[in-house]
Amino acid sequence: MEQGQDGKGNALAVPAAQPPLENRAPDVGPVKTVAGGVTAVLSAFKHVLGEAGPWRGGKLIWKVNQQDGFDCPGCAWPDPGHRSVQEYCENGAKALAEEGTRERVTPEFFREWSVARLAEQSDLWLGKAGRLTHPMVLREGAAHYEPISWDDAFALVAEELNALGSPDEAAFYTSGRTSNEAAFLYQLFVRQFGTNNLPDCSNMCHESSGTGLSETIGIGKGSVTLEDFDHAQAIFVIGQNPGTNHPRMLTALQAAARRGCEIVSVNPLPETGLNRFKHPQEVLHLFGPGTALNKLFLQVRINGDVALLQGLGKALLDREAKAPGTVVDRAFVEGKTTGFDAYVAHLATVSWDDVVEQSGVPREQIEEAADILARSERTIFCWAMGLTQHRNAVGNVQEIVNLTLLRGSIGKQGAGVCPVRGHSNVQGDRTMGIWEHAKPEFMDALSKEFGFAPPRHTGLDTVGTIQALHDGRVKVFFAMGGNFLSATPDTEFTAQALRRARLTVHVSTKLNRAHLVHGQRALILPCLGRTEHDVQASGRQFVTVEDSMGMVHASRGAVAPASEHLLSEPVIVARLAQAVLGARSKVSWMSLVEDYDRVRELIQRCIPGFEDFNRRVHQPGGFALPNGPREGRFTTKDGKAHFTVHQMPRHRLEPGQLMMMTLRSHDQYNTTVYGLDDRYRGIHQGRRVVFLHPEDVKARGLTAGQKVDLTSHFQGETRVAREFLVVPYNIPRQCAATYFPEANVLVPVGSFAEKSRTPTSKSVIITVAPSSEPTALIPASTSRSG
């Protein structure tokens, strides 16, 4: 625990930015070979019934993702048109249990637990403490949060914001769980206040996808619908672990595999969910071997994707040269694209030796994947953060687009690009205007509708916000959901940045570490969860969300709120705007949140695609937003899809160095830790592990279970994460994998993707050194299913 001073010069403990080190070594068992099945069912019910109880938990399970229910607060995978009575996955059930828990964090809890003592608890402990029930304030120099009325809380924020020298001295973060209605009001308030400082979780995940797709096909979203998976002949799943991060995707992949679709997965680690899958609702198949999903697994080196994708392009062009007109869709390329000749010329300069060396994939396997791609007339490319969190992340995405355009595999049924968003409404938030550099057309619409001049300068993204807080240029930080400290890179640097703020505010449902690393003053504002009834002056309300495939649908809470003192996110924004802006705003904020239909009426007048919003959202399954590339129309400036040229990244590591990526365990969602097991990878009761190739373990004189320190290296700087346990694993040589947020301390804030500025959490150069005597672990030597 560091020491600081309060406002009176007295010694004051400063809570640590990172969770405490684990007291025991994790157990390492066999790696699983099948995802889903009985174990997934039991795990889901254990969490839901154990935390929410039979009545509340049962009601949540039966209403999640139903057309008259609520959208799962977990991932953004879309809902099928014909839904089962149990439309959820194991990790969705864990998300419901977290939000529906019977435990409560009350003012009495905060009287007992100081901020310093809370910081000594694990992230798992903090999350399991329960739902927040009252608005709380941490006054300058205080050791404990104490209750505050809602009126006084909003007055405090207004006091700080209105005392700033410039609106740009505040930053307003948004989590991907925020509804469309709350997000629209939030960005409207922020822009009427006078800034575009709207960092959000998209900056840290799929910003690279949005940038790469916007430049090449004209829209920063995918081009497929869930129905397209029923017609694809090949599906490439790249840099993605659906078995843990969005398990409902496995249902679509299972159906595709059963009808003969060829699935190719590309990842540094073999993922159980892409190997075999047992659908938990298929009772007759629960005890069988499961459905084989992968036709081919390409074990690429960390950040070897550009090399691999260019190898696939070379292989396709080789086939075209031998049999002209059989591989390249000439009519499509000549009629709807530009840049093809430059792309072909560049690939001619790329050597197979470089492709194999930099990708780590043998040429024979690349050729096999090219055969699959060449014979498929309808191919879907899916990807997630395995592609988007590298310096060359935008290039990764655009190399996928190159292959798609080469085959004419976009704008028709069963084909296209599919970035799979992790958070439940991260895509909707962006559509609603949560963006640091919104399009001029959107700003014009705001100006016309609300009669003010929105700021036109580019605001701060997530990395920029951290740096501005650290430099003292941002003095007030307001977070609409999320766990900013644990989600962002460079944990200690970010903690220093937050501590320099005059005020930090977090709208939250549960306690997290971001509440414990704070500015001079801090507020926690507790909000309704998506699972809960939202009753306003006009009656029961619903909100809307947009899924990964551009479908907008309603979400209606199913259970009573955790506390009578909770406010909905739209109401929090409206009361905040009213307190801060006063007579400066002509918006009737409180009238809007009496009936959310009024918010949706404003949305339909400002954002294309939302015409007749209130009627269309009542349609079964909601409605699809316009998507030109889905319909074969490219909405770039010249109306063409663009081939692009990228130099192959060269990863030359110094002796002893490794390329590390961060990833999730099976018992977490983003920064929320549900438990201490990563069942599919064989890790139990612990998280501080580093996965290394057995030969890399041996070459460094290490042993399985040995305790090591990890040091990252970036532009002469080093960062250290201590006491990780070595786990020999099936991972490429000179590669390493660790869980976040524990390893986020190693990710430099100054290392981010070109153009998109996404932190490079999947490309961290590290060295590994012993930190203490080895700790015995169970060897991971065999495989089993379940």
mmCIF file of C-alpha atoms in Angstrom, residues 442-576:
data_model
loop_
_atom_site.group_PDB
_atom_site.id
_atom_site.type_symbol
_atom_site.label_atom_id
_atom_site.label_comp_id
_atom_site.label_asym_id
_atom_site.label_seq_id
_atom_site.Cartn_x
_atom_site.Cartn_y
_atom_site.Cartn_z
ATOM 1 C CA PHE A 442 -24.649 13.526 -37.310
ATOM 2 C CA MET A 443 -23.490 16.813 -35.781
ATOM 3 C CA ASP A 444 -25.587 18.705 -38.323
ATOM 4 C CA ALA A 445 -28.634 16.669 -37.300
ATOM 5 C CA LEU A 446 -28.050 17.448 -33.616
ATOM 6 C CA SER A 447 -27.681 21.128 -34.413
ATOM 7 C CA LYS A 448 -30.908 21.226 -36.413
ATOM 8 C CA GLU A 449 -32.952 19.224 -33.911
ATOM 9 C CA PHE A 450 -31.764 20.834 -30.678
ATOM 10 C CA GLY A 451 -30.749 24.318 -31.744
ATOM 11 C CA PHE A 452 -27.169 24.405 -30.530
ATOM 12 C CA ALA A 453 -23.733 24.283 -32.109
ATOM 13 C CA PRO A 454 -22.073 20.940 -31.252
ATOM 14 C CA PRO A 455 -18.286 21.066 -30.876
ATOM 15 C CA ARG A 456 -16.618 19.983 -34.107
ATOM 16 C CA HIS A 457 -13.088 19.264 -32.928
ATOM 17 C CA THR A 458 -11.942 15.699 -32.311
ATOM 18 C CA GLY A 459 -12.275 14.620 -28.698
ATOM 19 C CA LEU A 460 -10.295 12.201 -26.585
ATOM 20 C CA ASP A 461 -10.434 8.448 -27.042
ATOM 21 C CA THR A 462 -9.559 6.024 -24.237
ATOM 22 C CA VAL A 463 -5.770 6.242 -24.624
ATOM 23 C CA GLY A 464 -5.979 10.014 -25.003
ATOM 24 C CA THR A 465 -8.134 10.291 -21.890
ATOM 25 C CA ILE A 466 -5.633 8.345 -19.790
ATOM 26 C CA GLN A 467 -2.776 10.506 -21.016
ATOM 27 C CA ALA A 468 -4.761 13.729 -20.476
ATOM 28 C CA LEU A 469 -5.709 12.699 -16.932
ATOM 29 C CA HIS A 470 -2.077 11.904 -16.228
ATOM 30 C CA ASP A 471 -0.964 15.267 -17.615
ATOM 31 C CA GLY A 472 -3.595 17.174 -15.645
ATOM 32 C CA ARG A 473 -5.442 18.314 -18.793
ATOM 33 C CA VAL A 474 -8.583 16.369 -17.777
ATOM 34 C CA LYS A 475 -9.793 17.043 -14.244
ATOM 35 C CA VAL A 476 -13.200 15.327 -14.122
ATOM 36 C CA PHE A 477 -13.764 11.735 -15.223
ATOM 37 C CA PHE A 478 -17.323 10.372 -15.544
ATOM 38 C CA ALA A 479 -17.918 6.699 -16.439
ATOM 39 C CA MET A 480 -21.286 5.401 -17.605
ATOM 40 C CA GLY A 481 -20.687 1.811 -16.546
ATOM 41 C CA GLY A 482 -17.616 -0.366 -16.936
ATOM 42 C CA ASN A 483 -14.478 -0.888 -14.867
ATOM 43 C CA PHE A 484 -12.201 1.659 -16.489
ATOM 44 C CA LEU A 485 -9.102 0.983 -14.401
ATOM 45 C CA SER A 486 -9.094 -2.767 -14.992
ATOM 46 C CA ALA A 487 -10.189 -2.626 -18.626
ATOM 47 C CA THR A 488 -7.520 -0.202 -19.803
ATOM 48 C CA PRO A 489 -3.797 -0.759 -20.496
ATOM 49 C CA ASP A 490 -0.851 0.190 -18.289
ATOM 50 C CA THR A 491 -2.645 -0.286 -14.967
ATOM 51 C CA GLU A 492 -0.225 1.640 -12.762
ATOM 52 C CA PHE A 493 -0.018 4.568 -15.201
ATOM 53 C CA THR A 494 -3.820 4.661 -15.468
ATOM 54 C CA ALA A 495 -4.129 4.575 -11.676
ATOM 55 C CA GLN A 496 -1.777 7.538 -11.369
ATOM 56 C CA ALA A 497 -3.869 9.337 -13.979
ATOM 57 C CA LEU A 498 -7.162 8.758 -12.155
ATOM 58 C CA ARG A 499 -5.676 9.874 -8.832
ATOM 59 C CA ARG A 500 -4.824 13.250 -10.371
ATOM 60 C CA ALA A 501 -8.472 14.019 -11.176
ATOM 61 C CA ARG A 502 -10.493 16.400 -9.035
ATOM 62 C CA LEU A 503 -13.545 14.152 -9.332
ATOM 63 C CA THR A 504 -14.144 10.599 -10.563
ATOM 64 C CA VAL A 505 -17.722 9.325 -11.010
ATOM 65 C CA HIS A 506 -18.865 5.794 -11.830
ATOM 66 C CA VAL A 507 -22.396 4.724 -12.743
ATOM 67 C CA SER A 508 -22.407 1.073 -11.697
ATOM 68 C CA THR A 509 -24.424 -1.932 -10.619
ATOM 69 C CA LYS A 510 -21.633 -3.736 -8.745
ATOM 70 C CA LEU A 511 -18.504 -2.809 -6.813
ATOM 71 C CA ASN A 512 -15.267 -2.928 -8.840
ATOM 72 C CA ARG A 513 -11.648 -1.810 -8.603
ATOM 73 C CA ALA A 514 -12.277 1.432 -10.483
ATOM 74 C CA HIS A 515 -14.193 2.669 -7.424
ATOM 75 C CA LEU A 516 -11.105 2.226 -5.252
ATOM 76 C CA VAL A 517 -8.587 4.193 -7.340
ATOM 77 C CA HIS A 518 -10.126 7.627 -7.454
ATOM 78 C CA GLY A 519 -9.725 11.369 -7.720
ATOM 79 C CA GLN A 520 -9.712 13.882 -4.867
ATOM 80 C CA ARG A 521 -13.444 13.228 -4.578
ATOM 81 C CA ALA A 522 -15.379 10.260 -5.916
ATOM 82 C CA LEU A 523 -18.977 9.224 -6.497
ATOM 83 C CA ILE A 524 -20.597 5.840 -7.069
ATOM 84 C CA LEU A 525 -24.039 6.194 -8.672
ATOM 85 C CA PRO A 526 -25.979 2.896 -8.572
ATOM 86 C CA CYS A 527 -28.222 2.139 -11.552
ATOM 87 C CA LEU A 528 -30.827 -0.366 -12.572
ATOM 88 C CA GLY A 529 -29.581 -3.477 -14.303
ATOM 89 C CA ARG A 530 -30.958 -4.571 -17.646
ATOM 90 C CA THR A 531 -32.775 -7.453 -15.952
ATOM 91 C CA GLU A 532 -34.850 -5.155 -13.718
ATOM 92 C CA HIS A 533 -38.191 -3.366 -14.060
ATOM 93 C CA ASP A 534 -37.823 0.261 -15.108
ATOM 94 C CA VAL A 535 -40.939 2.214 -14.089
ATOM 95 C CA GLN A 536 -41.235 5.927 -14.907
ATOM 96 C CA ALA A 537 -44.087 8.433 -14.844
ATOM 97 C CA SER A 538 -45.826 6.919 -17.873
ATOM 98 C CA GLY A 539 -45.428 3.350 -16.618
ATOM 99 C CA ARG A 540 -43.189 0.364 -17.357
ATOM 100 C CA GLN A 541 -40.394 1.211 -19.810
ATOM 101 C CA PHE A 542 -38.181 -0.741 -22.170
ATOM 102 C CA VAL A 543 -34.872 0.132 -23.817
ATOM 103 C CA THR A 544 -33.268 -0.999 -27.051
ATOM 104 C CA VAL A 545 -29.920 -2.456 -28.113
ATOM 105 C CA GLU A 546 -28.131 -3.247 -31.368
ATOM 106 C CA ASP A 547 -26.456 -6.614 -31.749
ATOM 107 C CA SER A 548 -23.290 -7.563 -33.659
ATOM 108 C CA MET A 549 -25.210 -7.857 -36.914
ATOM 109 C CA GLY A 550 -27.036 -4.517 -36.870
ATOM 110 C CA MET A 551 -30.388 -5.759 -35.559
ATOM 111 C CA VAL A 552 -32.165 -3.395 -33.150
ATOM 112 C CA HIS A 553 -34.574 -4.884 -30.640
ATOM 113 C CA ALA A 554 -36.277 -4.146 -27.330
ATOM 114 C CA SER A 555 -35.150 -5.188 -23.864
ATOM 115 C CA ARG A 556 -37.637 -5.311 -20.968
ATOM 116 C CA GLY A 557 -36.589 -5.993 -17.392
ATOM 117 C CA ALA A 558 -38.185 -8.990 -15.704
ATOM 118 C CA VAL A 559 -37.607 -8.646 -11.943
ATOM 119 C CA ALA A 560 -37.903 -6.045 -9.197
ATOM 120 C CA PRO A 561 -34.927 -3.689 -8.724
ATOM 121 C CA ALA A 562 -32.223 -4.595 -6.226
ATOM 122 C CA SER A 563 -32.960 -1.390 -4.297
ATOM 123 C CA GLU A 564 -35.645 1.291 -4.253
ATOM 124 C CA HIS A 565 -32.862 3.891 -4.474
ATOM 125 C CA LEU A 566 -31.636 2.872 -7.931
ATOM 126 C CA LEU A 567 -32.152 5.103 -10.968
ATOM 127 C CA SER A 568 -32.136 4.026 -14.591
ATOM 128 C CA GLU A 569 -29.271 5.155 -16.807
ATOM 129 C CA PRO A 570 -31.531 7.451 -18.899
ATOM 130 C CA VAL A 571 -32.817 9.125 -15.728
ATOM 131 C CA ILE A 572 -29.284 9.531 -14.368
ATOM 132 C CA VAL A 573 -28.238 11.243 -17.596
ATOM 133 C CA ALA A 574 -31.315 13.474 -17.632
ATOM 134 C CA ARG A 575 -30.900 14.581 -14.025
ATOM 135 C CA LEU A 576 -27.184 15.125 -14.588
#
